[in-house]
Amino acid sequence: MSGKVVDTLAKATPPRLARKFKGLSDRAIAWIFVAPTIFLLLAINIFPLIWTIRLSFTNFRVNRVNADVKWVGLRNYERILSDPDIWQTMQATAHFLFWTLFFQVLIGFALAYLINKKFKGNDLWTTIIVFPMMLSPAVVGNFWTFLYQPQIGLFNYVVSFFSGVDPSSFSMIGSVDLAPWAIVIVDTWMWTPFVMLICLAGLRSIPDSIYEAAECDRASKWRQFWTITIPMVLPFLMLAVLFRGIENFKMFDLVVQLTGGGPGSITELTSINLKREAFEKWRTGYASAYAVILFVTIFGLASIYVKALNKVKER
Amino acid sequence: MKASKFLIATALAAMTSAGSTNASAKSLTLCWAAWDPANALVELSKDFEKQSGVDMKFEFVPWPNFADRMLNELNSKGKLCDLMIGDSQWIGGAAENGQYLKLNDFFKANKISMDDFIPATVTGYAEWPKNTPNYWALPAYADVVGWTYRKDWFAKPELKAEFKKKHGYDLGVPKDLAQLKDIAAFFQGRVIDGKKVYGAAIYTERGSEGITMGVTNALYNYGFKYQNPKKPYDMKGFINSDGAIKGLEYYKALYDAGSPPGSSDWYMSENIDAYKSGQVAMQMNFAFIWPGVNADKNVGGDRTGYFANPPGPGGHFAQLGGQGISVVANTKDKDSALAYIKWFAQPKIQARWTEMGGASAMRAVVEDPKFPTAQPYNKAFLNSMAIVKDFWAEPSYASLLLAMQKRVHNFVIAGKGTAKEALDGLLKDWTEVFKDDDKL
């Protein structure tokens, strides 16, 4: 900011306000402006985090406030990490996370690549494609349970039409083998448009001149795709993976509506399991330890990923 | 001067409006599940409003979210509910955590006797600790798991002949659980009136309490007991007895052989839909749905029959449903809340409650000689209420319930492991819960 502008702004400051701040250093004024935000962050992020860590070493239950709270040390952590059921929910989450990201990136990028080509009705198709992500997950969960119904569900009829299998002979959300894929399909249907939009932004940010230069160098379309398109879209793609990864790690509503975590516990993701421990069983201390473990896992993975993302950007 | 006049006028107006608000401010909020009986209670409560001048408000939550929402309310000491018609299993926690008012003195002062109610409902809905005269609720809605069946299908001569030939006994109301499975399997995948139908809609829901409320009807009747009657919380050999294992295997066999495809997560409403749409020959459900089934234009009237849960080799029981009405300790108007309970406990109100679609647990109502024949389902209701048994009502009931949901669903629906492994696992989970509660 030029000195002239600063002078103008200084003159515009009301005299009463100016008198108040007279004598305060720039650093002090900066602190005054930043303090409310820091206070809010401490109050709604840092304090609950510290409180959760503290609770994780106790047997506290929020529904029994009159009961004695015992310090149990690392017992909650030991129980969680040695519980095979919790490892099964981690496995279910990993399966869900991996395959949803895989399909969403693959299909999302393919759709973005197609939509990026100039053709008639391009805007209309874009609107139609992004429609699923505008819906509420609860609504999506509900109507997909109908689509998956073996007797009346459209999904089973479509599969039957192409494969000849009796539609009522299989149940997507009732079978141990199919249920994990049932939730992957719905999440992919709903969130692929989000990945597509981010990829589209990446594709549209590539200057035409680079392709023109490549054409002059007689680079094939295939070569252009691998040496220009992919590297330049990669930071966008990685960002989409980060967003979807974080979202899907804490996936709750959609899966609860679809399967309730079943059959058995085959689709019980960590967030569903954690919610049951914290707000149905009311094991607050135990659930706090569980939340801390999940926080450390997500934070660790996200940090490594962001570093990788920054490296890709620097290239 | 003008300003001070204006201030005085404003203050007077504020005082007047405050006064008028106070005069009409007596109101009570009653919290319950969102279902047909709740609508009947709204109508019934108009009489209380007329008599007392208290304005009744209602907070009804759909069943799948009912426990979550209301237990949150109680645990957070919220001020939403003055009266709570809470599930029978909540009574232990609500009593021990001071969330409900103890009603003994109030009952005594107002000559409300628990002897006037069906004993099983008093134990199930009002007492904590169980089988002691400590009352935290008034039995409000008597309910139990029972069965409906397609009388018109059962009466088809060709089906009767085929069934008799196959099984050697008549197609009719099953005399035991084994017959119930035979019948369910007989109807499975059969085409009736040009439509493919299935055996029985049973409870399989995973998320809240569904499969537990269903499987217990088999477990109890094969010999499952919650604990050693002589030594509380001693569960080994009771919840995983040989009989209990057979009971769990039976429920899985019933699910595999006689339930509609895709019914892996069904509870009350899904079972009703399946039955009313003519998909199934039999339906397991709480008795509260029976008036609705009877009135249904597709399956109601003579086309449907009702029967109590059939016995098994280990006994004859049915899962208790229903609720008691309690005064929430945090109520802002204890006197009006107690006045509502007093009004509700009157025999004439209880009789009207049943007439309007409720289900009174008052003996004067259900022991009336006209009652068994007043509705086609009343006899089955009485037979069922005579054999009820309930799930744990411990303060940790939710942990106990969720463990059972998981273990049973894993075996029955997901087909993982054996029945013995499932019940041994349940023993481990429940032992851990009681250890955490310092009860073991």
PDB file of C-alpha atoms in Angstrom, chain A residues 59-69 276-285, chain B residues 70-77 89-90 92-99 394-399 437:
ATOM      1  CA  ASN A  59     -14.336 -44.174  32.455  1.00  0.00           C
ATOM      2  CA  PHE A  60     -16.615 -41.111  32.265  1.00  0.00           C
ATOM      3  CA  ARG A  61     -20.153 -41.602  30.988  1.00  0.00           C
ATOM      4  CA  VAL A  62     -22.096 -38.507  30.114  1.00  0.00           C
ATOM      5  CA  ASN A  63     -25.421 -40.105  31.048  1.00  0.00           C
ATOM      6  CA  ARG A  64     -24.196 -40.790  34.586  1.00  0.00           C
ATOM      7  CA  VAL A  65     -22.885 -37.483  35.759  1.00  0.00           C
ATOM      8  CA  ASN A  66     -23.315 -38.434  39.409  1.00  0.00           C
ATOM      9  CA  ALA A  67     -21.122 -41.530  39.145  1.00  0.00           C
ATOM     10  CA  ASP A  68     -17.452 -41.462  40.209  1.00  0.00           C
ATOM     11  CA  VAL A  69     -15.093 -40.810  37.332  1.00  0.00           C
ATOM     12  CA  ARG A 276     -22.925 -45.996  18.734  1.00  0.00           C
ATOM     13  CA  GLU A 277     -20.249 -46.033  21.422  1.00  0.00           C
ATOM     14  CA  ALA A 278     -20.598 -42.329  22.194  1.00  0.00           C
ATOM     15  CA  PHE A 279     -24.299 -41.614  21.848  1.00  0.00           C
ATOM     16  CA  GLU A 280     -26.104 -44.922  22.164  1.00  0.00           C
ATOM     17  CA  LYS A 281     -23.985 -46.798  24.688  1.00  0.00           C
ATOM     18  CA  TRP A 282     -22.879 -43.500  26.263  1.00  0.00           C
ATOM     19  CA  ARG A 283     -19.335 -44.761  26.908  1.00  0.00           C
ATOM     20  CA  THR A 284     -17.907 -41.263  26.737  1.00  0.00           C
ATOM     21  CA  GLY A 285     -14.374 -42.066  27.938  1.00  0.00           C
TER      22      GLY A 285
ATOM     23  CA  MET B  70     -35.415 -38.957  23.933  1.00  0.00           C
ATOM     24  CA  LEU B  71     -32.466 -40.443  25.801  1.00  0.00           C
ATOM     25  CA  ASN B  72     -30.444 -37.463  24.636  1.00  0.00           C
ATOM     26  CA  GLU B  73     -33.144 -35.251  26.062  1.00  0.00           C
ATOM     27  CA  LEU B  74     -33.134 -37.058  29.404  1.00  0.00           C
ATOM     28  CA  ASN B  75     -29.354 -37.292  29.661  1.00  0.00           C
ATOM     29  CA  SER B  76     -28.823 -33.637  28.846  1.00  0.00           C
ATOM     30  CA  LYS B  77     -31.448 -32.708  31.450  1.00  0.00           C
ATOM     31  CA  GLN B  89     -35.985 -50.765  28.982  1.00  0.00           C
ATOM     32  CA  TRP B  90     -35.208 -47.165  29.937  1.00  0.00           C
ATOM     33  CA  GLY B  92     -33.477 -48.621  35.154  1.00  0.00           C
ATOM     34  CA  GLY B  93     -31.317 -45.843  33.784  1.00  0.00           C
ATOM     35  CA  ALA B  94     -33.971 -43.179  34.230  1.00  0.00           C
ATOM     36  CA  ALA B  95     -34.571 -44.240  37.833  1.00  0.00           C
ATOM     37  CA  GLU B  96     -30.912 -44.530  38.818  1.00  0.00           C
ATOM     38  CA  ASN B  97     -29.905 -41.312  37.100  1.00  0.00           C
ATOM     39  CA  GLY B  98     -32.755 -39.320  38.623  1.00  0.00           C
ATOM     40  CA  GLN B  99     -34.444 -38.603  35.302  1.00  0.00           C
ATOM     41  CA  GLU B 394     -30.568 -52.059  33.353  1.00  0.00           C
ATOM     42  CA  PRO B 395     -29.100 -48.552  33.172  1.00  0.00           C
ATOM     43  CA  SER B 396     -26.712 -49.986  30.572  1.00  0.00           C
ATOM     44  CA  TYR B 397     -29.532 -51.497  28.529  1.00  0.00           C
ATOM     45  CA  ALA B 398     -28.364 -49.704  25.379  1.00  0.00           C
ATOM     46  CA  SER B 399     -24.920 -51.332  25.523  1.00  0.00           C
ATOM     47  CA  ASP B 437     -20.919 -51.151  35.845  1.00  0.00           C
TER      48      ASP B 437
END
